[in-house]
């Protein structure tokens, strides 16, 4: 019985990921979850008491996976610049992944305190790594620079998600050049 409940919970979370990546947090409703999973709406409430509870669980499950991917890419790099580039590129590489799109949708929404705390915790390790890399480059305000750098990544994610914009590789190259060299841009 417990295994069946775990499978149902997994199916609900997977349906939630799809709904979030297709339509943002507005699309994540209990009727939509019930329809996607074939469960009765009352059954959905047996697993999650609210939409916020679904979001909170997705944060707990998906954010650490996503953060570990980015952290792993950064650890492969041997220079501060390489770590910064890996931080940007890996996040942008993950844009096509449904988990990442769900994470982006969650991040862009109004969240309850529990979900915000889980996101902050998952982001905390990454931000600490990027602050360290910026410090190693001699940046006078590494924490502030890290927040602005993440803003550039978030803007690049939104640009990639437009689909009709530039190729993702062009967006990634431009974002990397932007964070490493500022408005000087890409040099030939």
PDB file of C-alpha atoms in Angstrom:
ATOM      1  CA  UNK A   1       0.000   0.000   0.000  1.00  0.00           C
ATOM      2  CA  UNK A   2       2.811   2.394   0.927  1.00  0.00           C
ATOM      3  CA  UNK A   3       4.488   1.749  -2.429  1.00  0.00           C
ATOM      4  CA  UNK A   4       1.231   2.564  -4.245  1.00  0.00           C
ATOM      5  CA  UNK A   5       0.953   5.857  -2.284  1.00  0.00           C
ATOM      6  CA  UNK A   6       4.535   6.730  -3.203  1.00  0.00           C
ATOM      7  CA  UNK A   7       3.763   6.091  -6.884  1.00  0.00           C
ATOM      8  CA  UNK A   8       0.610   8.239  -6.704  1.00  0.00           C
ATOM      9  CA  UNK A   9       2.542  11.036  -4.991  1.00  0.00           C
ATOM     10  CA  UNK A  10       5.236  10.798  -7.682  1.00  0.00           C
ATOM     11  CA  UNK A  11       2.587  10.938 -10.424  1.00  0.00           C
ATOM     12  CA  UNK A  12       1.051  14.029  -8.801  1.00  0.00           C
ATOM     13  CA  UNK A  13       4.433  15.770  -8.593  1.00  0.00           C
ATOM     14  CA  UNK A  14       5.180  14.886 -12.212  1.00  0.00           C
ATOM     15  CA  UNK A  15       1.787  16.261 -13.272  1.00  0.00           C
ATOM     16  CA  UNK A  16       2.514  19.405 -11.230  1.00  0.00           C
ATOM     17  CA  UNK A  17       5.856  19.827 -13.052  1.00  0.00           C
ATOM     18  CA  UNK A  18       4.091  19.572 -16.413  1.00  0.00           C
ATOM     19  CA  UNK A  19       1.374  22.038 -15.446  1.00  0.00           C
ATOM     20  CA  UNK A  20       3.929  24.526 -14.097  1.00  0.00           C
ATOM     21  CA  UNK A  21       6.169  24.296 -17.136  1.00  0.00           C
ATOM     22  CA  UNK A  22       3.196  24.661 -19.503  1.00  0.00           C
ATOM     23  CA  UNK A  23       1.259  27.437 -17.789  1.00  0.00           C
ATOM     24  CA  UNK A  24       3.054  28.699 -14.697  1.00  0.00           C
ATOM     25  CA  UNK A  25       1.617  28.624 -11.214  1.00  0.00           C
ATOM     26  CA  UNK A  26      -1.892  29.628 -12.386  1.00  0.00           C
ATOM     27  CA  UNK A  27      -2.101  26.299 -14.243  1.00  0.00           C
ATOM     28  CA  UNK A  28      -1.354  24.333 -11.068  1.00  0.00           C
ATOM     29  CA  UNK A  29      -4.832  23.577  -9.723  1.00  0.00           C
ATOM     30  CA  UNK A  30      -6.241  20.537  -7.961  1.00  0.00           C
ATOM     31  CA  UNK A  31      -8.807  19.886 -10.728  1.00  0.00           C
ATOM     32  CA  UNK A  32      -5.963  19.949 -13.297  1.00  0.00           C
ATOM     33  CA  UNK A  33      -3.845  17.616 -11.128  1.00  0.00           C
ATOM     34  CA  UNK A  34      -6.797  15.235 -10.766  1.00  0.00           C
ATOM     35  CA  UNK A  35      -7.407  15.271 -14.533  1.00  0.00           C
ATOM     36  CA  UNK A  36      -3.724  14.671 -15.393  1.00  0.00           C
ATOM     37  CA  UNK A  37      -3.349  11.765 -12.975  1.00  0.00           C
ATOM     38  CA  UNK A  38      -6.800  10.205 -13.307  1.00  0.00           C
ATOM     39  CA  UNK A  39      -7.335  10.568  -9.568  1.00  0.00           C
ATOM     40  CA  UNK A  40     -10.460  11.961  -7.986  1.00  0.00           C
ATOM     41  CA  UNK A  41     -10.048  15.527  -6.747  1.00  0.00           C
ATOM     42  CA  UNK A  42     -10.692  14.302  -3.192  1.00  0.00           C
ATOM     43  CA  UNK A  43      -7.755  11.892  -3.594  1.00  0.00           C
ATOM     44  CA  UNK A  44      -5.440  14.768  -4.504  1.00  0.00           C
ATOM     45  CA  UNK A  45      -6.323  16.367  -1.148  1.00  0.00           C
ATOM     46  CA  UNK A  46      -5.260  13.137   0.617  1.00  0.00           C
ATOM     47  CA  UNK A  47      -1.714  13.757  -0.637  1.00  0.00           C
ATOM     48  CA  UNK A  48      -1.525  17.549  -0.495  1.00  0.00           C
ATOM     49  CA  UNK A  49      -3.592  19.895   1.662  1.00  0.00           C
ATOM     50  CA  UNK A  50      -3.044  22.892  -0.645  1.00  0.00           C
ATOM     51  CA  UNK A  51      -1.377  24.159  -3.799  1.00  0.00           C
ATOM     52  CA  UNK A  52       1.333  25.640  -1.573  1.00  0.00           C
ATOM     53  CA  UNK A  53       2.037  22.146  -0.208  1.00  0.00           C
ATOM     54  CA  UNK A  54       2.556  20.836  -3.764  1.00  0.00           C
ATOM     55  CA  UNK A  55       4.918  23.723  -4.526  1.00  0.00           C
ATOM     56  CA  UNK A  56       6.771  23.207  -1.257  1.00  0.00           C
ATOM     57  CA  UNK A  57       7.317  19.520  -1.992  1.00  0.00           C
ATOM     58  CA  UNK A  58       8.509  20.285  -5.529  1.00  0.00           C
ATOM     59  CA  UNK A  59      10.961  22.776  -4.044  1.00  0.00           C
ATOM     60  CA  UNK A  60      12.213  20.168  -1.582  1.00  0.00           C
ATOM     61  CA  UNK A  61      12.590  17.518  -4.309  1.00  0.00           C
ATOM     62  CA  UNK A  62      13.611  19.448  -7.436  1.00  0.00           C
ATOM     63  CA  UNK A  63      15.660  22.409  -6.230  1.00  0.00           C
ATOM     64  CA  UNK A  64      18.424  20.271  -4.692  1.00  0.00           C
ATOM     65  CA  UNK A  65      18.669  18.189  -7.906  1.00  0.00           C
ATOM     66  CA  UNK A  66      18.906  21.331 -10.028  1.00  0.00           C
ATOM     67  CA  UNK A  67      21.384  22.972  -7.631  1.00  0.00           C
ATOM     68  CA  UNK A  68      23.565  19.831  -7.594  1.00  0.00           C
ATOM     69  CA  UNK A  69      23.760  19.924 -11.414  1.00  0.00           C
ATOM     70  CA  UNK A  70      24.973  23.532 -11.353  1.00  0.00           C
ATOM     71  CA  UNK A  71      27.335  22.888  -8.439  1.00  0.00           C
ATOM     72  CA  UNK A  72      28.843  19.873 -10.191  1.00  0.00           C
ATOM     73  CA  UNK A  73      29.508  21.936 -13.333  1.00  0.00           C
ATOM     74  CA  UNK A  74      31.173  24.651 -11.229  1.00  0.00           C
ATOM     75  CA  UNK A  75      33.368  22.119  -9.430  1.00  0.00           C
ATOM     76  CA  UNK A  76      34.721  20.890 -12.780  1.00  0.00           C
ATOM     77  CA  UNK A  77      36.064  24.371 -13.552  1.00  0.00           C
ATOM     78  CA  UNK A  78      39.573  25.277 -12.385  1.00  0.00           C
ATOM     79  CA  UNK A  79      39.497  29.090 -12.532  1.00  0.00           C
ATOM     80  CA  UNK A  80      37.128  31.683 -11.009  1.00  0.00           C
ATOM     81  CA  UNK A  81      36.099  32.756 -14.536  1.00  0.00           C
ATOM     82  CA  UNK A  82      35.481  29.117 -15.448  1.00  0.00           C
ATOM     83  CA  UNK A  83      33.307  28.631 -12.356  1.00  0.00           C
ATOM     84  CA  UNK A  84      31.255  31.713 -13.236  1.00  0.00           C
ATOM     85  CA  UNK A  85      30.868  30.550 -16.833  1.00  0.00           C
ATOM     86  CA  UNK A  86      29.817  27.061 -15.661  1.00  0.00           C
ATOM     87  CA  UNK A  87      27.274  28.636 -13.261  1.00  0.00           C
ATOM     88  CA  UNK A  88      25.671  30.555 -16.119  1.00  0.00           C
ATOM     89  CA  UNK A  89      25.874  27.887 -18.822  1.00  0.00           C
ATOM     90  CA  UNK A  90      24.607  24.986 -16.698  1.00  0.00           C
ATOM     91  CA  UNK A  91      21.535  26.930 -15.581  1.00  0.00           C
ATOM     92  CA  UNK A  92      20.797  27.854 -19.208  1.00  0.00           C
ATOM     93  CA  UNK A  93      21.416  24.260 -20.384  1.00  0.00           C
ATOM     94  CA  UNK A  94      18.740  23.103 -17.947  1.00  0.00           C
ATOM     95  CA  UNK A  95      16.059  25.422 -19.368  1.00  0.00           C
ATOM     96  CA  UNK A  96      14.702  22.691 -21.665  1.00  0.00           C
ATOM     97  CA  UNK A  97      14.340  20.308 -18.718  1.00  0.00           C
ATOM     98  CA  UNK A  98      10.806  20.126 -17.305  1.00  0.00           C
ATOM     99  CA  UNK A  99      12.102  20.165 -13.749  1.00  0.00           C
ATOM    100  CA  UNK A 100      13.976  23.373 -14.435  1.00  0.00           C
ATOM    101  CA  UNK A 101      10.966  25.013 -16.088  1.00  0.00           C
ATOM    102  CA  UNK A 102       8.873  24.095 -13.051  1.00  0.00           C
ATOM    103  CA  UNK A 103      11.580  25.558 -10.775  1.00  0.00           C
ATOM    104  CA  UNK A 104      11.584  28.784 -12.827  1.00  0.00           C
ATOM    105  CA  UNK A 105       7.777  29.023 -12.676  1.00  0.00           C
ATOM    106  CA  UNK A 106       7.865  28.495  -8.916  1.00  0.00           C
ATOM    107  CA  UNK A 107      10.624  31.085  -8.461  1.00  0.00           C
ATOM    108  CA  UNK A 108       8.622  33.674 -10.396  1.00  0.00           C
ATOM    109  CA  UNK A 109       5.487  33.200  -8.289  1.00  0.00           C
ATOM    110  CA  UNK A 110       4.292  34.469  -4.949  1.00  0.00           C
ATOM    111  CA  UNK A 111       5.253  31.731  -2.532  1.00  0.00           C
ATOM    112  CA  UNK A 112       4.445  30.953   1.031  1.00  0.00           C
ATOM    113  CA  UNK A 113       7.235  31.198   3.598  1.00  0.00           C
ATOM    114  CA  UNK A 114       7.958  27.452   3.634  1.00  0.00           C
ATOM    115  CA  UNK A 115       8.514  27.254  -0.110  1.00  0.00           C
ATOM    116  CA  UNK A 116      10.593  30.455  -0.121  1.00  0.00           C
ATOM    117  CA  UNK A 117      12.793  29.031   2.634  1.00  0.00           C
ATOM    118  CA  UNK A 118      13.421  25.822   0.677  1.00  0.00           C
ATOM    119  CA  UNK A 119      14.337  27.807  -2.440  1.00  0.00           C
ATOM    120  CA  UNK A 120      16.636  30.060  -0.424  1.00  0.00           C
ATOM    121  CA  UNK A 121      18.367  27.034   1.099  1.00  0.00           C
ATOM    122  CA  UNK A 122      18.903  25.394  -2.306  1.00  0.00           C
ATOM    123  CA  UNK A 123      20.111  28.658  -3.848  1.00  0.00           C
ATOM    124  CA  UNK A 124      22.253  29.463  -0.823  1.00  0.00           C
ATOM    125  CA  UNK A 125      24.988  26.975  -1.654  1.00  0.00           C
ATOM    126  CA  UNK A 126      25.151  28.127  -5.260  1.00  0.00           C
ATOM    127  CA  UNK A 127      25.216  31.795  -4.339  1.00  0.00           C
ATOM    128  CA  UNK A 128      27.988  31.064  -1.817  1.00  0.00           C
ATOM    129  CA  UNK A 129      30.031  29.392  -4.565  1.00  0.00           C
ATOM    130  CA  UNK A 130      29.539  32.272  -6.985  1.00  0.00           C
ATOM    131  CA  UNK A 131      30.337  34.840  -4.262  1.00  0.00           C
ATOM    132  CA  UNK A 132      33.577  32.952  -3.608  1.00  0.00           C
ATOM    133  CA  UNK A 133      34.484  32.931  -7.334  1.00  0.00           C
ATOM    134  CA  UNK A 134      33.759  36.672  -7.595  1.00  0.00           C
ATOM    135  CA  UNK A 135      35.844  37.275  -4.462  1.00  0.00           C
ATOM    136  CA  UNK A 136      38.698  35.276  -6.011  1.00  0.00           C
ATOM    137  CA  UNK A 137      38.499  37.600  -9.025  1.00  0.00           C
ATOM    138  CA  UNK A 138      38.995  40.514  -6.624  1.00  0.00           C
ATOM    139  CA  UNK A 139      35.464  41.921  -6.881  1.00  0.00           C
ATOM    140  CA  UNK A 140      34.887  44.621  -4.221  1.00  0.00           C
ATOM    141  CA  UNK A 141      31.184  43.698  -3.758  1.00  0.00           C
ATOM    142  CA  UNK A 142      31.003  39.931  -4.427  1.00  0.00           C
ATOM    143  CA  UNK A 143      27.555  39.393  -2.781  1.00  0.00           C
ATOM    144  CA  UNK A 144      25.960  42.247  -4.680  1.00  0.00           C
ATOM    145  CA  UNK A 145      27.657  41.134  -7.904  1.00  0.00           C
ATOM    146  CA  UNK A 146      26.358  37.580  -7.333  1.00  0.00           C
ATOM    147  CA  UNK A 147      22.766  38.845  -7.063  1.00  0.00           C
ATOM    148  CA  UNK A 148      23.151  40.953 -10.232  1.00  0.00           C
ATOM    149  CA  UNK A 149      24.786  38.025 -12.017  1.00  0.00           C
ATOM    150  CA  UNK A 150      21.792  35.814 -11.124  1.00  0.00           C
ATOM    151  CA  UNK A 151      19.519  38.546 -12.504  1.00  0.00           C
ATOM    152  CA  UNK A 152      21.377  38.251 -15.819  1.00  0.00           C
ATOM    153  CA  UNK A 153      20.915  34.470 -15.766  1.00  0.00           C
ATOM    154  CA  UNK A 154      17.185  34.868 -15.022  1.00  0.00           C
ATOM    155  CA  UNK A 155      16.851  37.319 -17.946  1.00  0.00           C
ATOM    156  CA  UNK A 156      18.648  34.838 -20.245  1.00  0.00           C
ATOM    157  CA  UNK A 157      16.319  32.038 -19.071  1.00  0.00           C
ATOM    158  CA  UNK A 158      13.275  34.162 -19.949  1.00  0.00           C
ATOM    159  CA  UNK A 159      14.816  34.977 -23.349  1.00  0.00           C
ATOM    160  CA  UNK A 160      15.420  31.281 -24.105  1.00  0.00           C
ATOM    161  CA  UNK A 161      11.866  30.442 -23.067  1.00  0.00           C
ATOM    162  CA  UNK A 162      10.493  32.887 -25.652  1.00  0.00           C
ATOM    163  CA  UNK A 163      11.609  30.301 -28.243  1.00  0.00           C
ATOM    164  CA  UNK A 164      11.114  32.850 -31.064  1.00  0.00           C
ATOM    165  CA  UNK A 165      14.167  34.782 -29.882  1.00  0.00           C
ATOM    166  CA  UNK A 166      17.801  34.026 -30.717  1.00  0.00           C
ATOM    167  CA  UNK A 167      19.244  30.505 -30.614  1.00  0.00           C
ATOM    168  CA  UNK A 168      19.840  29.305 -27.018  1.00  0.00           C
ATOM    169  CA  UNK A 169      23.589  28.992 -27.724  1.00  0.00           C
ATOM    170  CA  UNK A 170      23.741  32.671 -28.802  1.00  0.00           C
ATOM    171  CA  UNK A 171      21.841  33.707 -25.665  1.00  0.00           C
ATOM    172  CA  UNK A 172      24.172  31.612 -23.491  1.00  0.00           C
ATOM    173  CA  UNK A 173      27.322  33.019 -25.157  1.00  0.00           C
ATOM    174  CA  UNK A 174      26.029  36.578 -24.753  1.00  0.00           C
ATOM    175  CA  UNK A 175      25.045  35.994 -21.116  1.00  0.00           C
ATOM    176  CA  UNK A 176      28.492  34.550 -20.310  1.00  0.00           C
ATOM    177  CA  UNK A 177      30.225  37.484 -22.040  1.00  0.00           C
ATOM    178  CA  UNK A 178      27.954  39.900 -20.188  1.00  0.00           C
ATOM    179  CA  UNK A 179      28.711  38.510 -16.730  1.00  0.00           C
ATOM    180  CA  UNK A 180      32.433  38.104 -17.373  1.00  0.00           C
ATOM    181  CA  UNK A 181      33.114  41.321 -19.289  1.00  0.00           C
ATOM    182  CA  UNK A 182      30.106  43.539 -18.671  1.00  0.00           C
ATOM    183  CA  UNK A 183      28.851  45.621 -21.538  1.00  0.00           C
ATOM    184  CA  UNK A 184      32.104  45.249 -23.460  1.00  0.00           C
ATOM    185  CA  UNK A 185      30.409  42.147 -24.890  1.00  0.00           C
ATOM    186  CA  UNK A 186      31.824  39.385 -27.043  1.00  0.00           C
ATOM    187  CA  UNK A 187      35.198  40.046 -28.666  1.00  0.00           C
ATOM    188  CA  UNK A 188      36.025  38.484 -32.016  1.00  0.00           C
TER     189      UNK A 188
END
